[in-house]
C-alpha cells in the first residue's frame, strides 16, 4: 500500500498554527486517541465518564448538594449540610444498624430486604 495515499491531508495553514503553539500541539497529540494504547483509551473513557457524571449530578441536585462522600464529610464537619440531608443520613444509619441487631431473634440476611 502506498504511504502517501494512506496519510491524512492537513493544510499548510493548520500546520503553521500548530507549530507555533506548543500548547495546541500537545493538546492535539493527547486528543489523537487512535495512537494511544488500550490503557490510554480506557483512561480517557473513565475520565470522560467521571466528568460527565459529576456534571450531571451537579446540575440535577444543585450546587448545595455534595457530589461524593468526601464533600459530604467536609460539609458535615463545617455544619453546612441541610436538615433534610442530615435526616437522610440518620435514617440510613438506623436501617444498616437494624440489619446487624444482635438482640433480634429473627434470621436477617446480610444487607438484604428479602424477608422484610
PDB file of C-alpha atoms in Angstrom, residues 9-69:
ATOM      1  CA  UNK A   9      -4.436  15.677   4.348  1.00  0.00           C
ATOM      2  CA  UNK A  10      -3.517  18.586   6.642  1.00  0.00           C
ATOM      3  CA  UNK A  11      -3.449  22.090   5.225  1.00  0.00           C
ATOM      4  CA  UNK A  12      -0.343  24.240   5.471  1.00  0.00           C
ATOM      5  CA  UNK A  13      -2.183  26.917   7.484  1.00  0.00           C
ATOM      6  CA  UNK A  14      -3.139  24.335  10.104  1.00  0.00           C
ATOM      7  CA  UNK A  15       0.450  23.092  10.321  1.00  0.00           C
ATOM      8  CA  UNK A  16       1.737  26.631  10.808  1.00  0.00           C
ATOM      9  CA  UNK A  17      -0.638  27.334  13.695  1.00  0.00           C
ATOM     10  CA  UNK A  18       0.212  24.092  15.475  1.00  0.00           C
ATOM     11  CA  UNK A  19       3.945  24.577  15.014  1.00  0.00           C
ATOM     12  CA  UNK A  20       3.897  27.973  16.692  1.00  0.00           C
ATOM     13  CA  UNK A  21       1.767  26.954  19.691  1.00  0.00           C
ATOM     14  CA  UNK A  22       3.221  24.221  21.874  1.00  0.00           C
ATOM     15  CA  UNK A  23       0.055  24.009  23.994  1.00  0.00           C
ATOM     16  CA  UNK A  24      -2.151  23.408  20.965  1.00  0.00           C
ATOM     17  CA  UNK A  25       0.326  20.863  19.592  1.00  0.00           C
ATOM     18  CA  UNK A  26       0.375  18.938  22.873  1.00  0.00           C
ATOM     19  CA  UNK A  27      -3.414  19.082  23.165  1.00  0.00           C
ATOM     20  CA  UNK A  28      -3.855  17.723  19.652  1.00  0.00           C
ATOM     21  CA  UNK A  29      -1.351  14.970  20.407  1.00  0.00           C
ATOM     22  CA  UNK A  30      -3.243  13.827  23.507  1.00  0.00           C
ATOM     23  CA  UNK A  31      -6.619  14.076  21.762  1.00  0.00           C
ATOM     24  CA  UNK A  32      -5.472  11.803  18.935  1.00  0.00           C
ATOM     25  CA  UNK A  33      -6.826   8.645  20.543  1.00  0.00           C
ATOM     26  CA  UNK A  34      -6.020   6.376  17.605  1.00  0.00           C
ATOM     27  CA  UNK A  35      -2.331   6.383  18.512  1.00  0.00           C
ATOM     28  CA  UNK A  36      -2.894   5.533  22.181  1.00  0.00           C
ATOM     29  CA  UNK A  37      -2.820   2.079  23.653  1.00  0.00           C
ATOM     30  CA  UNK A  38      -5.806   0.314  25.186  1.00  0.00           C
ATOM     31  CA  UNK A  39      -4.944   1.729  28.617  1.00  0.00           C
ATOM     32  CA  UNK A  40      -4.926   5.249  27.199  1.00  0.00           C
ATOM     33  CA  UNK A  41      -8.359   4.753  25.666  1.00  0.00           C
ATOM     34  CA  UNK A  42      -9.698   3.305  28.920  1.00  0.00           C
ATOM     35  CA  UNK A  43      -8.214   6.196  30.892  1.00  0.00           C
ATOM     36  CA  UNK A  44      -9.740   8.800  28.599  1.00  0.00           C
ATOM     37  CA  UNK A  45     -13.079   6.975  28.727  1.00  0.00           C
ATOM     38  CA  UNK A  46     -13.027   6.801  32.519  1.00  0.00           C
ATOM     39  CA  UNK A  47     -12.090  10.468  32.846  1.00  0.00           C
ATOM     40  CA  UNK A  48     -14.869  11.446  30.430  1.00  0.00           C
ATOM     41  CA  UNK A  49     -17.400   9.348  32.351  1.00  0.00           C
ATOM     42  CA  UNK A  50     -16.401  10.883  35.699  1.00  0.00           C
ATOM     43  CA  UNK A  51     -16.582  14.438  34.396  1.00  0.00           C
ATOM     44  CA  UNK A  52     -19.967  13.868  32.717  1.00  0.00           C
ATOM     45  CA  UNK A  53     -21.411  12.038  35.734  1.00  0.00           C
ATOM     46  CA  UNK A  54     -20.327  14.709  38.225  1.00  0.00           C
ATOM     47  CA  UNK A  55     -21.568  17.493  35.933  1.00  0.00           C
ATOM     48  CA  UNK A  56     -24.959  15.773  35.576  1.00  0.00           C
ATOM     49  CA  UNK A  57     -25.280  15.321  39.351  1.00  0.00           C
ATOM     50  CA  UNK A  58     -24.236  18.943  39.915  1.00  0.00           C
ATOM     51  CA  UNK A  59     -26.893  20.271  37.527  1.00  0.00           C
ATOM     52  CA  UNK A  60     -29.541  17.794  38.745  1.00  0.00           C
ATOM     53  CA  UNK A  61     -29.094  18.211  42.513  1.00  0.00           C
ATOM     54  CA  UNK A  62     -27.814  21.780  42.590  1.00  0.00           C
ATOM     55  CA  UNK A  63     -24.683  23.447  43.942  1.00  0.00           C
ATOM     56  CA  UNK A  64     -25.604  22.900  47.613  1.00  0.00           C
ATOM     57  CA  UNK A  65     -25.738  19.097  47.365  1.00  0.00           C
ATOM     58  CA  UNK A  66     -22.454  17.211  47.987  1.00  0.00           C
ATOM     59  CA  UNK A  67     -21.328  15.251  44.937  1.00  0.00           C
ATOM     60  CA  UNK A  68     -19.475  12.480  46.778  1.00  0.00           C
ATOM     61  CA  UNK A  69     -18.607  11.171  50.240  1.00  0.00           C
TER      62      UNK A  69
END
